[in-house]
mmCIF file with all atom_site columns, C-alpha atoms and ligand atoms in Angstrom:
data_model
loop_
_atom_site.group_PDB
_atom_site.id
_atom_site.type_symbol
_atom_site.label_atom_id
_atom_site.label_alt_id
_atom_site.label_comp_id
_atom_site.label_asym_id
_atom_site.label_entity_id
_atom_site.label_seq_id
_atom_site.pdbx_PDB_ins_code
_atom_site.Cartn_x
_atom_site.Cartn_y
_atom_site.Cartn_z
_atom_site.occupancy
_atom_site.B_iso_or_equiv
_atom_site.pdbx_formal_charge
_atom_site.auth_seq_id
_atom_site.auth_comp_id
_atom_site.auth_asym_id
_atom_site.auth_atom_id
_atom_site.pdbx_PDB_model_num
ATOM   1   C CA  . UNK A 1 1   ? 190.286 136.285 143.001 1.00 81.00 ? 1   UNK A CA  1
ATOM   2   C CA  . UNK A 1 2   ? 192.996 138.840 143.505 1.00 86.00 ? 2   UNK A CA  1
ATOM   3   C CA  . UNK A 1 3   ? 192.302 142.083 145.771 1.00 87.00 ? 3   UNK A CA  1
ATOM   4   C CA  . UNK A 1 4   ? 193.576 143.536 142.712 1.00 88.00 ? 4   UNK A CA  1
ATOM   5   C CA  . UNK A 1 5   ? 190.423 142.297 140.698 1.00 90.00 ? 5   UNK A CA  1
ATOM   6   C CA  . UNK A 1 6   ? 188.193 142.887 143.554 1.00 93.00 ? 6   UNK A CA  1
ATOM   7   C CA  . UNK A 1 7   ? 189.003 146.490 143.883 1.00 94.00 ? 7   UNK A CA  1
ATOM   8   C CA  . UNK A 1 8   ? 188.669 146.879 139.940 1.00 94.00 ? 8   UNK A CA  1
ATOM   9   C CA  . UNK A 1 9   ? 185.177 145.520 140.104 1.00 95.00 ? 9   UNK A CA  1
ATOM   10  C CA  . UNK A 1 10  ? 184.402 147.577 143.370 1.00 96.00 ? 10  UNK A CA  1
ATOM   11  C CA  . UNK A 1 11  ? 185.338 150.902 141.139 1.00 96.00 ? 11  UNK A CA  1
ATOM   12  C CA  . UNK A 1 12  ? 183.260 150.090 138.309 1.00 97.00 ? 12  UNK A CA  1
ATOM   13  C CA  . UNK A 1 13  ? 180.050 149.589 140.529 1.00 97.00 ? 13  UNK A CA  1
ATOM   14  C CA  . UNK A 1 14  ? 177.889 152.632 140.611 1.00 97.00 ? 14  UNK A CA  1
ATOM   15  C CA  . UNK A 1 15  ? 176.464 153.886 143.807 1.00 98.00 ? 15  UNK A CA  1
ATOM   16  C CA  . UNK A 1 16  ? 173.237 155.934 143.917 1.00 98.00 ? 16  UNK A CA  1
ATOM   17  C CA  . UNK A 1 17  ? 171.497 157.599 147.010 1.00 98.00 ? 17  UNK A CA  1
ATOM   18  C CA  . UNK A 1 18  ? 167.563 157.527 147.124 1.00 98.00 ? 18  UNK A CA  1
ATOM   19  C CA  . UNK A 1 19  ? 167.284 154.956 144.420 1.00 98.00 ? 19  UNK A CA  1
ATOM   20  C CA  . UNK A 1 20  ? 164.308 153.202 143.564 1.00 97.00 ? 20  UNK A CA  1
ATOM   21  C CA  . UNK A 1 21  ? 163.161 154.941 146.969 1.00 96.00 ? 21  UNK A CA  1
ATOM   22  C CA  . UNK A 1 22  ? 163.940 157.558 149.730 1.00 97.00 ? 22  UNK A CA  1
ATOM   23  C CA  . UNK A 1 23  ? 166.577 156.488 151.675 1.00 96.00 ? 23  UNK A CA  1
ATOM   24  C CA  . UNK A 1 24  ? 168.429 152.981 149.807 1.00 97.00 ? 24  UNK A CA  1
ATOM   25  C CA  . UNK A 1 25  ? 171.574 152.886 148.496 1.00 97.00 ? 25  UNK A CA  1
ATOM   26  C CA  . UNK A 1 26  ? 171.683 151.407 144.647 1.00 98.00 ? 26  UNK A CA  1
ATOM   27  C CA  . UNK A 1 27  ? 174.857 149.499 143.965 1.00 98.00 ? 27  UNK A CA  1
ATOM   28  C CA  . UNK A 1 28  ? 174.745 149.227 140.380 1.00 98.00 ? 28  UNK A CA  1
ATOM   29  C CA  . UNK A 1 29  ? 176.553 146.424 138.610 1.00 97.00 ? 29  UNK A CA  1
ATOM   30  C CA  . UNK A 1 30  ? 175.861 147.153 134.785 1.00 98.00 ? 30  UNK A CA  1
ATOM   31  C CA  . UNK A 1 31  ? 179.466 149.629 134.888 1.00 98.00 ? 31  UNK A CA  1
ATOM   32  C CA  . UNK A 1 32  ? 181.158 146.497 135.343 1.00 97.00 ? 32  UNK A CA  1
ATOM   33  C CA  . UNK A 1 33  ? 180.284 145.240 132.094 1.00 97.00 ? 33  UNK A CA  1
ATOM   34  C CA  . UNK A 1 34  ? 181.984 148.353 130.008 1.00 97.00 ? 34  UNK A CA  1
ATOM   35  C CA  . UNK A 1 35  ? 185.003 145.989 130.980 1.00 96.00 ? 35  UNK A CA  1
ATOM   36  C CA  . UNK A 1 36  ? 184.711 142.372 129.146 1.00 96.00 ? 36  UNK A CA  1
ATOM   37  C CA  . UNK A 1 37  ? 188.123 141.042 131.701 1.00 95.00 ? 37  UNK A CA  1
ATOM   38  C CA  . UNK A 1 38  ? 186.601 142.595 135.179 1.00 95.00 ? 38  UNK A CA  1
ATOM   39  C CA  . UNK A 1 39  ? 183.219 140.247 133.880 1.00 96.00 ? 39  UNK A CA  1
ATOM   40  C CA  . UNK A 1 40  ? 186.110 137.064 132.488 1.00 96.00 ? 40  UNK A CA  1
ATOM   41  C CA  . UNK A 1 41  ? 188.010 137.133 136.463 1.00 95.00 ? 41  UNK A CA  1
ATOM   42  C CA  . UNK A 1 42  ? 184.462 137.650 138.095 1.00 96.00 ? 42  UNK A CA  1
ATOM   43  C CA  . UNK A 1 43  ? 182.513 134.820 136.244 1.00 97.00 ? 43  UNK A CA  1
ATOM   44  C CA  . UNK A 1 44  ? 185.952 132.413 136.127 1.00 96.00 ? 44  UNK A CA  1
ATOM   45  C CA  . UNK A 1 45  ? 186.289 132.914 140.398 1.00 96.00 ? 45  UNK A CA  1
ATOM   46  C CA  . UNK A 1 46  ? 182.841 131.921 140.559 1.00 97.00 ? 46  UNK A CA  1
ATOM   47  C CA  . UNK A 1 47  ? 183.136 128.693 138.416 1.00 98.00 ? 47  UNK A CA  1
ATOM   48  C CA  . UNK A 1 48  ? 186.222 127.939 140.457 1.00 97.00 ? 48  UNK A CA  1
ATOM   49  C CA  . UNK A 1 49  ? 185.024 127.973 143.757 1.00 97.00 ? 49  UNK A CA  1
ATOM   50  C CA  . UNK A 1 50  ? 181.991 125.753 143.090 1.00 98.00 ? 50  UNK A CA  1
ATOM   51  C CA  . UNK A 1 51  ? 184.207 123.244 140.842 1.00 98.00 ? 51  UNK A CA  1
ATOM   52  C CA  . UNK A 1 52  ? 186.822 123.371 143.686 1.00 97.00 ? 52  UNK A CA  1
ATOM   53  C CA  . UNK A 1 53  ? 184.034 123.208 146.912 1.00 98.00 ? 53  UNK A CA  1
ATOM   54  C CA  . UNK A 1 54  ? 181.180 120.216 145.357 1.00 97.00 ? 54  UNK A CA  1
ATOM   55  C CA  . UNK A 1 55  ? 181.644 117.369 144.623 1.00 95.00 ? 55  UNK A CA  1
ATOM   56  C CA  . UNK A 1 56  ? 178.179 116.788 143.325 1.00 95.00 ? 56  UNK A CA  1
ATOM   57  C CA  . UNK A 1 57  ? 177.505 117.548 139.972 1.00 97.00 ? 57  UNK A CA  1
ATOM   58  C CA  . UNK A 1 58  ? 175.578 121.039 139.635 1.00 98.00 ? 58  UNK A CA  1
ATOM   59  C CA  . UNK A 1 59  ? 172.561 120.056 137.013 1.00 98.00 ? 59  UNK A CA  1
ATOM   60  C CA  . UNK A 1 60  ? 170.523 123.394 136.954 1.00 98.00 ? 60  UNK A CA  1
ATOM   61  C CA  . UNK A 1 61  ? 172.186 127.586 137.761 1.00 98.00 ? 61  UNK A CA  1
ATOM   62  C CA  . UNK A 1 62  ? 168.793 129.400 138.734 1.00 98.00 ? 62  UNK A CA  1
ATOM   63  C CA  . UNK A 1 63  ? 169.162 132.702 137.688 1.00 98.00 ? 63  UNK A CA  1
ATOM   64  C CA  . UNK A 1 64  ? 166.770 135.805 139.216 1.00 98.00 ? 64  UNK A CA  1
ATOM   65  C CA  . UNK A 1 65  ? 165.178 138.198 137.152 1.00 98.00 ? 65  UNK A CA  1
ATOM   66  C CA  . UNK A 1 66  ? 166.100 140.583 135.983 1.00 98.00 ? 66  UNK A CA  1
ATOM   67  C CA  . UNK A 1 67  ? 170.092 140.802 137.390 1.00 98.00 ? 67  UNK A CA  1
ATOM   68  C CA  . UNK A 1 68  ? 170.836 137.310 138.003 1.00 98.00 ? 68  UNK A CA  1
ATOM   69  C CA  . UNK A 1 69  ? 169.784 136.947 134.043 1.00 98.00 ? 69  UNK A CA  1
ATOM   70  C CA  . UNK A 1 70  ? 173.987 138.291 133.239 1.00 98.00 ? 70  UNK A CA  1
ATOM   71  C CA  . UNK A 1 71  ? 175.105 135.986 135.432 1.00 98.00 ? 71  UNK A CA  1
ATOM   72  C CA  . UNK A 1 72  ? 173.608 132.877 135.789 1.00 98.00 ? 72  UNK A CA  1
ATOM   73  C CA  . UNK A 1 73  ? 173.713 131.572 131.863 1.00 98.00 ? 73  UNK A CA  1
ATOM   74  C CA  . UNK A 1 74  ? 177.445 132.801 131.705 1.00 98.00 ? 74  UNK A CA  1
ATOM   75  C CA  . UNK A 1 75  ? 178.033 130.049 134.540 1.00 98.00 ? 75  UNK A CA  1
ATOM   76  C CA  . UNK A 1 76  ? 175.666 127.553 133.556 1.00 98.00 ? 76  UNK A CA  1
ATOM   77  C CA  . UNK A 1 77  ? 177.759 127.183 130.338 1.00 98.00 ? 77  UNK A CA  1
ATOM   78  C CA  . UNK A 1 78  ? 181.132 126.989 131.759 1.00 98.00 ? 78  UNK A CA  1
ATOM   79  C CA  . UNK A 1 79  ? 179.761 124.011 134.444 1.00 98.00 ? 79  UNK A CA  1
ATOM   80  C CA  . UNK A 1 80  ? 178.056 122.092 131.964 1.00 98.00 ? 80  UNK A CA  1
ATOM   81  C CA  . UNK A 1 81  ? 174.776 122.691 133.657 1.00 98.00 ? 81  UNK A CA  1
ATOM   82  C CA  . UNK A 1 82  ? 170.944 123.994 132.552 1.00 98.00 ? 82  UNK A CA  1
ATOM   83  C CA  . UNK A 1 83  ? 169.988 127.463 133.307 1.00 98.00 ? 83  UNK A CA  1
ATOM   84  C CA  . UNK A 1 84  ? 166.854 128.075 134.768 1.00 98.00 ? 84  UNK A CA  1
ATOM   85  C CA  . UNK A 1 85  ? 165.112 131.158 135.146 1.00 98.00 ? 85  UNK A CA  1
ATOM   86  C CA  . UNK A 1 86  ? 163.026 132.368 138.117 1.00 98.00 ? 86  UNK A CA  1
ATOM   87  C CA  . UNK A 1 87  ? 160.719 135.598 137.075 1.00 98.00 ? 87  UNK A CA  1
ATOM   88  C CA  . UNK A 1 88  ? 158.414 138.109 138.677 1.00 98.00 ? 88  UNK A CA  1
ATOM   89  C CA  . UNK A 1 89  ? 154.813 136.580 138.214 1.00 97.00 ? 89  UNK A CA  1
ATOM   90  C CA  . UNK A 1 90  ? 153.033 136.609 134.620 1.00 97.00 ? 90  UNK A CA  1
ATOM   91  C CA  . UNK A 1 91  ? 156.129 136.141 132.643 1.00 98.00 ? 91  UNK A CA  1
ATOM   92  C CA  . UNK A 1 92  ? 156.594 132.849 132.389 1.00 98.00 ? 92  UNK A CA  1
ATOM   93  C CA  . UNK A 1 93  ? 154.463 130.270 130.313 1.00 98.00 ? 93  UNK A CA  1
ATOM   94  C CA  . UNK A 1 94  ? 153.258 126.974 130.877 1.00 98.00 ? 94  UNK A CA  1
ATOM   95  C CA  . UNK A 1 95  ? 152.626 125.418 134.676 1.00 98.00 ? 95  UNK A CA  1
ATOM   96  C CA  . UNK A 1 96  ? 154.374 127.595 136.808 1.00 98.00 ? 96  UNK A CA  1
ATOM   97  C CA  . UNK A 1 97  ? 154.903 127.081 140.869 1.00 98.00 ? 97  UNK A CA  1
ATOM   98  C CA  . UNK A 1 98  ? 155.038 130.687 142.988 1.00 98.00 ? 98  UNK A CA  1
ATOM   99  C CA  . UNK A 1 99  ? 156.616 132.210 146.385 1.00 98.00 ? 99  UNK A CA  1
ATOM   100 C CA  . UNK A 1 100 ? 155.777 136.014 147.403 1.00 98.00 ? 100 UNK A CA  1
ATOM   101 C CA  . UNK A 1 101 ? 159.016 137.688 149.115 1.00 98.00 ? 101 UNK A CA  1
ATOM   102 C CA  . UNK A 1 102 ? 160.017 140.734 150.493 1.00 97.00 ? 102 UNK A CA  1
ATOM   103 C CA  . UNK A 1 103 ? 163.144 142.692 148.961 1.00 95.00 ? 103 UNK A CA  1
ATOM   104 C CA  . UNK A 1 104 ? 164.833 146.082 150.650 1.00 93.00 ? 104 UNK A CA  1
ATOM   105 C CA  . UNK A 1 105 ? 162.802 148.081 148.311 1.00 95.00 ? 105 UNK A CA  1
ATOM   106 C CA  . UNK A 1 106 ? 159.051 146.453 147.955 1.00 92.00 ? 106 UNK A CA  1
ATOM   107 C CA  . UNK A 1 107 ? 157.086 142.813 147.621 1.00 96.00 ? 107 UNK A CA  1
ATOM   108 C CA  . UNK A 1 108 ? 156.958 140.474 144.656 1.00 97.00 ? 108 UNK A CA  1
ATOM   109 C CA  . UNK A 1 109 ? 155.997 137.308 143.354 1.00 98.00 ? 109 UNK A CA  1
ATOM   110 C CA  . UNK A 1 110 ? 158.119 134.800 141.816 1.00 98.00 ? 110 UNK A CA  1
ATOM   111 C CA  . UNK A 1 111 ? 157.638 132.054 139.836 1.00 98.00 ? 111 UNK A CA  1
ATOM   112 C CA  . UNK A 1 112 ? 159.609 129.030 138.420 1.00 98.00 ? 112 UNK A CA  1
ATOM   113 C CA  . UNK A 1 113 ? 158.437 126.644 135.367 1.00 98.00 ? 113 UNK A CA  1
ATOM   114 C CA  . UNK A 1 114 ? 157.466 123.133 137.062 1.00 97.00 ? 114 UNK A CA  1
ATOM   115 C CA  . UNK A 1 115 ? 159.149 121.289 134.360 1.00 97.00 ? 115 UNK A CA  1
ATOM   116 C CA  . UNK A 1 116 ? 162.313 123.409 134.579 1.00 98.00 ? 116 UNK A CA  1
ATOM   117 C CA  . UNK A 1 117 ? 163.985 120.798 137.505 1.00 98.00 ? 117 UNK A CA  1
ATOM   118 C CA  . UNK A 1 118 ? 163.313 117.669 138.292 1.00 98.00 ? 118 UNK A CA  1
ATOM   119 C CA  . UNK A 1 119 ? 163.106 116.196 141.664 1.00 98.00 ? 119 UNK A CA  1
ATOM   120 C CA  . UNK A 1 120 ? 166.813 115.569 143.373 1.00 98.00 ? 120 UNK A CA  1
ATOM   121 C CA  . UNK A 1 121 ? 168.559 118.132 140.744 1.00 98.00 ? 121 UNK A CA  1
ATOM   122 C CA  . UNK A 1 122 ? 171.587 119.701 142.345 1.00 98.00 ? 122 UNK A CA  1
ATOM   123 C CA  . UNK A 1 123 ? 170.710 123.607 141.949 1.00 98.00 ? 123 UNK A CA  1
ATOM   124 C CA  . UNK A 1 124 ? 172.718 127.027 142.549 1.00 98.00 ? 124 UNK A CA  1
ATOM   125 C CA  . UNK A 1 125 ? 171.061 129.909 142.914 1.00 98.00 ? 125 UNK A CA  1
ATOM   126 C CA  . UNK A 1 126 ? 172.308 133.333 141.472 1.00 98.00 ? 126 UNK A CA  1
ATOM   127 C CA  . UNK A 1 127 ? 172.030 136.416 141.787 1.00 98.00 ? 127 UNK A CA  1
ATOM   128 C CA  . UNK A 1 128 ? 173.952 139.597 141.142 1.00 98.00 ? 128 UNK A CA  1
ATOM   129 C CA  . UNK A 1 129 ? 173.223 141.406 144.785 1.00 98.00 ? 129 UNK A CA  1
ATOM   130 C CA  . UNK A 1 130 ? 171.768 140.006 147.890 1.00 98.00 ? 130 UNK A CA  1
ATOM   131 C CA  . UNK A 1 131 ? 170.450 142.664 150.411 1.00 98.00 ? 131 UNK A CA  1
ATOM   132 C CA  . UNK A 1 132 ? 167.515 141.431 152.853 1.00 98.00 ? 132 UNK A CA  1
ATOM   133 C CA  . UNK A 1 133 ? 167.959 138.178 151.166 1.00 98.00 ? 133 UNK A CA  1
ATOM   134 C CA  . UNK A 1 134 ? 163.928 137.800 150.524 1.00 98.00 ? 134 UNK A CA  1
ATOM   135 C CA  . UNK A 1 135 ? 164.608 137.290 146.953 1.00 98.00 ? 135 UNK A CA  1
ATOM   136 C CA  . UNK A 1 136 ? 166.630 134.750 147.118 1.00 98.00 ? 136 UNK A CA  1
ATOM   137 C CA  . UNK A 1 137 ? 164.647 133.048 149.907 1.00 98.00 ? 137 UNK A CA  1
ATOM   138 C CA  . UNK A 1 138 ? 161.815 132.815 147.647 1.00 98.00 ? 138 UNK A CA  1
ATOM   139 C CA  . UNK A 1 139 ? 164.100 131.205 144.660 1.00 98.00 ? 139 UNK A CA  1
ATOM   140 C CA  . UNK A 1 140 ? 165.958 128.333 147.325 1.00 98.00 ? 140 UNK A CA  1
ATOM   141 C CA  . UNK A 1 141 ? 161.403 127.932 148.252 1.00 98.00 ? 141 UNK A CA  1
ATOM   142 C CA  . UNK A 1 142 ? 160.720 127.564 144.383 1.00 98.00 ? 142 UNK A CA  1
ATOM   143 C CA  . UNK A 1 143 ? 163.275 125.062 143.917 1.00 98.00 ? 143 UNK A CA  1
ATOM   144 C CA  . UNK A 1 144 ? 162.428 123.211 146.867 1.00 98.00 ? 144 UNK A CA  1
ATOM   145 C CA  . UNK A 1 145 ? 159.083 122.901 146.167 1.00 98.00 ? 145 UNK A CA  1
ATOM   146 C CA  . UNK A 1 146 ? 160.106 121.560 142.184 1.00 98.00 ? 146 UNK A CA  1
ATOM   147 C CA  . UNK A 1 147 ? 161.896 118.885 144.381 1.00 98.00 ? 147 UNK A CA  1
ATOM   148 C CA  . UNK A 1 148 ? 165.340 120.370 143.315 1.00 98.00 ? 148 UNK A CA  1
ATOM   149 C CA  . UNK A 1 149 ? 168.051 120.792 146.038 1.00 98.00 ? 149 UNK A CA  1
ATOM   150 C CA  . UNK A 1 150 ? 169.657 124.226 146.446 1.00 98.00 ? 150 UNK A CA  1
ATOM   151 C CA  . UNK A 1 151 ? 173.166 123.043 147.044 1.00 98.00 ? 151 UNK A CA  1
ATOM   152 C CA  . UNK A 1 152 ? 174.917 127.071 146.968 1.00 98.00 ? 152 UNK A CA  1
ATOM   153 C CA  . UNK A 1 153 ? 173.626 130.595 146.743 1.00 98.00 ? 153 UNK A CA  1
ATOM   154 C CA  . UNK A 1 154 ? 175.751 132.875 145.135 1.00 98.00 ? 154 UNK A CA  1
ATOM   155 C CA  . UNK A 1 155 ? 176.213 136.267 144.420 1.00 98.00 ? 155 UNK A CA  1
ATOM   156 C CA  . UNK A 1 156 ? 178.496 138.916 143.468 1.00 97.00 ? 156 UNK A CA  1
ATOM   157 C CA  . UNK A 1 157 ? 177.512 141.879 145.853 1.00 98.00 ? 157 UNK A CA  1
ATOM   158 C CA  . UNK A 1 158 ? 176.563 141.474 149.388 1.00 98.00 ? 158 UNK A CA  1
ATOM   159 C CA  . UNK A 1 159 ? 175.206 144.116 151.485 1.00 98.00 ? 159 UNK A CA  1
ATOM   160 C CA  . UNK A 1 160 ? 176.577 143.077 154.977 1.00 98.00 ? 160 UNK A CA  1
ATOM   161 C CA  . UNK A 1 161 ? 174.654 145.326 157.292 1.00 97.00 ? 161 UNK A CA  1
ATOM   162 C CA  . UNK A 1 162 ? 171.476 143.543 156.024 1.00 98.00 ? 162 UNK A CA  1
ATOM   163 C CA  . UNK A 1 163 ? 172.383 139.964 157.359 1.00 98.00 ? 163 UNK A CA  1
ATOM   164 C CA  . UNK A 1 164 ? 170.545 138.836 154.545 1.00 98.00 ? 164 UNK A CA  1
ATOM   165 C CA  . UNK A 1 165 ? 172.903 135.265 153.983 1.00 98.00 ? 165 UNK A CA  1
ATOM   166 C CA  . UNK A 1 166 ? 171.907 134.528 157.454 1.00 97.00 ? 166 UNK A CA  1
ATOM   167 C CA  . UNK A 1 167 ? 168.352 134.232 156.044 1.00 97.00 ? 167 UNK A CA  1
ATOM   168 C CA  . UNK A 1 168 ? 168.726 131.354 153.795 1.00 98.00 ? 168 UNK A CA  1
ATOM   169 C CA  . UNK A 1 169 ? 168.721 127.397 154.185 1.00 96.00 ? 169 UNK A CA  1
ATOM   170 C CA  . UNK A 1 170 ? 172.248 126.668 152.403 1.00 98.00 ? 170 UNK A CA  1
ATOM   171 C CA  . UNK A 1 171 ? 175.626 127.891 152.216 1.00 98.00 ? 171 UNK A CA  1
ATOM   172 C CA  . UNK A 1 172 ? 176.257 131.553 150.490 1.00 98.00 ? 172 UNK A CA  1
ATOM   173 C CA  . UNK A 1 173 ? 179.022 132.663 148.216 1.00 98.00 ? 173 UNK A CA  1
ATOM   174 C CA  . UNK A 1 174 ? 179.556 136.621 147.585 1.00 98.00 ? 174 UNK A CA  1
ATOM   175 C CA  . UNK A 1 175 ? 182.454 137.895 145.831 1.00 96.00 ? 175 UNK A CA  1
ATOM   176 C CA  . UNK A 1 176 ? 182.277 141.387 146.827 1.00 96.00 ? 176 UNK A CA  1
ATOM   177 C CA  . UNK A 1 177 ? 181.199 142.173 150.151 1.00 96.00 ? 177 UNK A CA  1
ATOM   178 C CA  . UNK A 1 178 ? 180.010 145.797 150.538 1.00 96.00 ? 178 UNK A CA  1
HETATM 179 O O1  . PRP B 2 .   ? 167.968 140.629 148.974 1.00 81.77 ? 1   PRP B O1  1
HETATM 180 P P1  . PRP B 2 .   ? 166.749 141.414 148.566 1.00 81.77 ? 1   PRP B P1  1
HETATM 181 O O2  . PRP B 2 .   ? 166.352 142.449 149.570 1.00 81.77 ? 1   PRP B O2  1
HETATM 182 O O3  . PRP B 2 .   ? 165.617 140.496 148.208 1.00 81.77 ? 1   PRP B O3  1
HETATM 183 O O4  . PRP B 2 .   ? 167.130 142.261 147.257 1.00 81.77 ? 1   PRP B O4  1
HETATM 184 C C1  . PRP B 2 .   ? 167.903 141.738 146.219 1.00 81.77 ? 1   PRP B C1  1
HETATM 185 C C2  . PRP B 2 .   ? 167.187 141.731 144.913 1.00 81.77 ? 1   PRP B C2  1
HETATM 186 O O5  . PRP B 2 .   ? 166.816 143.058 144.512 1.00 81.77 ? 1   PRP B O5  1
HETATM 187 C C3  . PRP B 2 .   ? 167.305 143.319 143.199 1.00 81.77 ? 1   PRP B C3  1
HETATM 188 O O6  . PRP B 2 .   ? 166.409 142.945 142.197 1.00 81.77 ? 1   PRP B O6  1
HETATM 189 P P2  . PRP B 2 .   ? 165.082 143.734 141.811 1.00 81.77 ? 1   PRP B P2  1
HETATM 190 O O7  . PRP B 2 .   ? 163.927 143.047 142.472 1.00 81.77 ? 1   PRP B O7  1
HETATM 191 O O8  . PRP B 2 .   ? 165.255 145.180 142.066 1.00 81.77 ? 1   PRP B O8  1
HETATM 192 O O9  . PRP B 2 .   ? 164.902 143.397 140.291 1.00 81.77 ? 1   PRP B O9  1
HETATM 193 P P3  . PRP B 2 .   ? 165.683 143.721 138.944 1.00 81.77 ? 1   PRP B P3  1
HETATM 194 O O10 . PRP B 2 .   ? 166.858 142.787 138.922 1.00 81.77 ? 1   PRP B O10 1
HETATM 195 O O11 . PRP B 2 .   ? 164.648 143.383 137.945 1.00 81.77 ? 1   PRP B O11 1
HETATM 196 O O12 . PRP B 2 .   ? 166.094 145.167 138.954 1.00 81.77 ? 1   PRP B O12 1
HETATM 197 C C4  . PRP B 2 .   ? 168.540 142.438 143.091 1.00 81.77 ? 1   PRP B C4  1
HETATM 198 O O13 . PRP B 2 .   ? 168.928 142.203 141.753 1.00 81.77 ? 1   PRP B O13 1
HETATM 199 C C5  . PRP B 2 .   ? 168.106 141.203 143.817 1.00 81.77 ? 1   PRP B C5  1
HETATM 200 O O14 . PRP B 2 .   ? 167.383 140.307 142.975 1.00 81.77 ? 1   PRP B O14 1
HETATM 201 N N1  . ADE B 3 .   ? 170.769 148.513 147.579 1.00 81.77 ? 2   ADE B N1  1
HETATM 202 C C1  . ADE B 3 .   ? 170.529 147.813 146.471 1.00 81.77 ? 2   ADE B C1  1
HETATM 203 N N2  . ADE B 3 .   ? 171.217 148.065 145.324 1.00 81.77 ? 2   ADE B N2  1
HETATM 204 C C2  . ADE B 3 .   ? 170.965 147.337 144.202 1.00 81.77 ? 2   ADE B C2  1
HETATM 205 N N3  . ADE B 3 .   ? 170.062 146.359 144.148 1.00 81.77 ? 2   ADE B N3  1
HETATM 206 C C3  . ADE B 3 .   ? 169.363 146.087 145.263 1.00 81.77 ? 2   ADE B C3  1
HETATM 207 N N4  . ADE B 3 .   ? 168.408 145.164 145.510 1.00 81.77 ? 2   ADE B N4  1
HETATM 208 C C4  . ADE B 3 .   ? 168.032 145.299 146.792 1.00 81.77 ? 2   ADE B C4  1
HETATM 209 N N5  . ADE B 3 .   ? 168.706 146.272 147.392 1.00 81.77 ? 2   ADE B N5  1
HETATM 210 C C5  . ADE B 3 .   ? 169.556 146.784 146.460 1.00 81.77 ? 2   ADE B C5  1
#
């Protein structure tokens, strides 16, 4: 992606002090959808760099709710691949496997569908922000434990100064680091 385009998504992204809580910085990525060719160059740079770095076919993008949601079907589409949500606990029907995390603001639980992967799927995991990484953690623990492999994470905003890519078990992608 161009700096060009990288600086155009940068500006759209909102930035709010002492949100949810005292003290964290929101980036806010929902500006960036008032313009349909910022989201076309971010979601096409994405679906380049994992067709151009695996050779393994990707079967299943596992999306995170709520954010990862925009993302993650967008891809799945243009790779030919499922798209499988992850959700915060009670959301999802049917026999459901579950991981409680840590996130910069707050604890959750999340929870995958069993039947959503099967054992020795190819999996990447997105997300629209990484921060302490726990969130993501706990997806790459729910697809592990359905038997899938989490080949990539990826995500479109990192928050450097939180090391949170350090935290996980396979490579990380991040478009924008902040
Ligand atoms: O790296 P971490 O410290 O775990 O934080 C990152 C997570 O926090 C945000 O989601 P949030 O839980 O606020 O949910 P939302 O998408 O429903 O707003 C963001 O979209 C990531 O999923
Ligand atoms: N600073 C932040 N901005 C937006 N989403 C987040 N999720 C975790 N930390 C965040």
């Amino acid at each position: 992606m161009s700096n060009y385009d990288i600086e155009r998504i940068k500006g759209l992204l909102g930035t709010h002090q002492n949100f949810p809580q005292e003290g964290i910085v929101f980036k806010d990525m929902f500006p960036v959808f008032q313009d349909p060719t910022a989201v076309e160059a971010l979601i096409c740079n994405i679906v380049h760099h994992i067709n151009s770095t695996y050779k393994e076919k990707i079967d299943a993008v596992v999306g995170l709710d709520a954010r990862g949601f925009l993302f993650g079907p967008l891809i799945a589409l243009r790779l030919g691949a499922a798209f499988v949500p992850v959700r915060k606990h009670g959301k999802l029907p049917g026999e459901c496997v579950q991981a409680t995390y840590k996130k910069e603001y707050g604890e959750d639980v999340f929870e995958i569908q069993k039947a959503a992967l099967k054992e020795g799927q190819n999996v990447v995991v997105i997300d629209d922000l990484i921060a302490t990484g726990g969130s993501a953690a706990a997806a790459g623990e729910l697809v592990k434990k359905c038997g899938a492999n989490t080949i990539e994470y990826v995500f479109v905003m990192e928050l450097d100064f939180l090391n949170g890519s350090k935290t996980l078990d396979a490579p990380v992608y991040s478009l924008i680091h902040l």
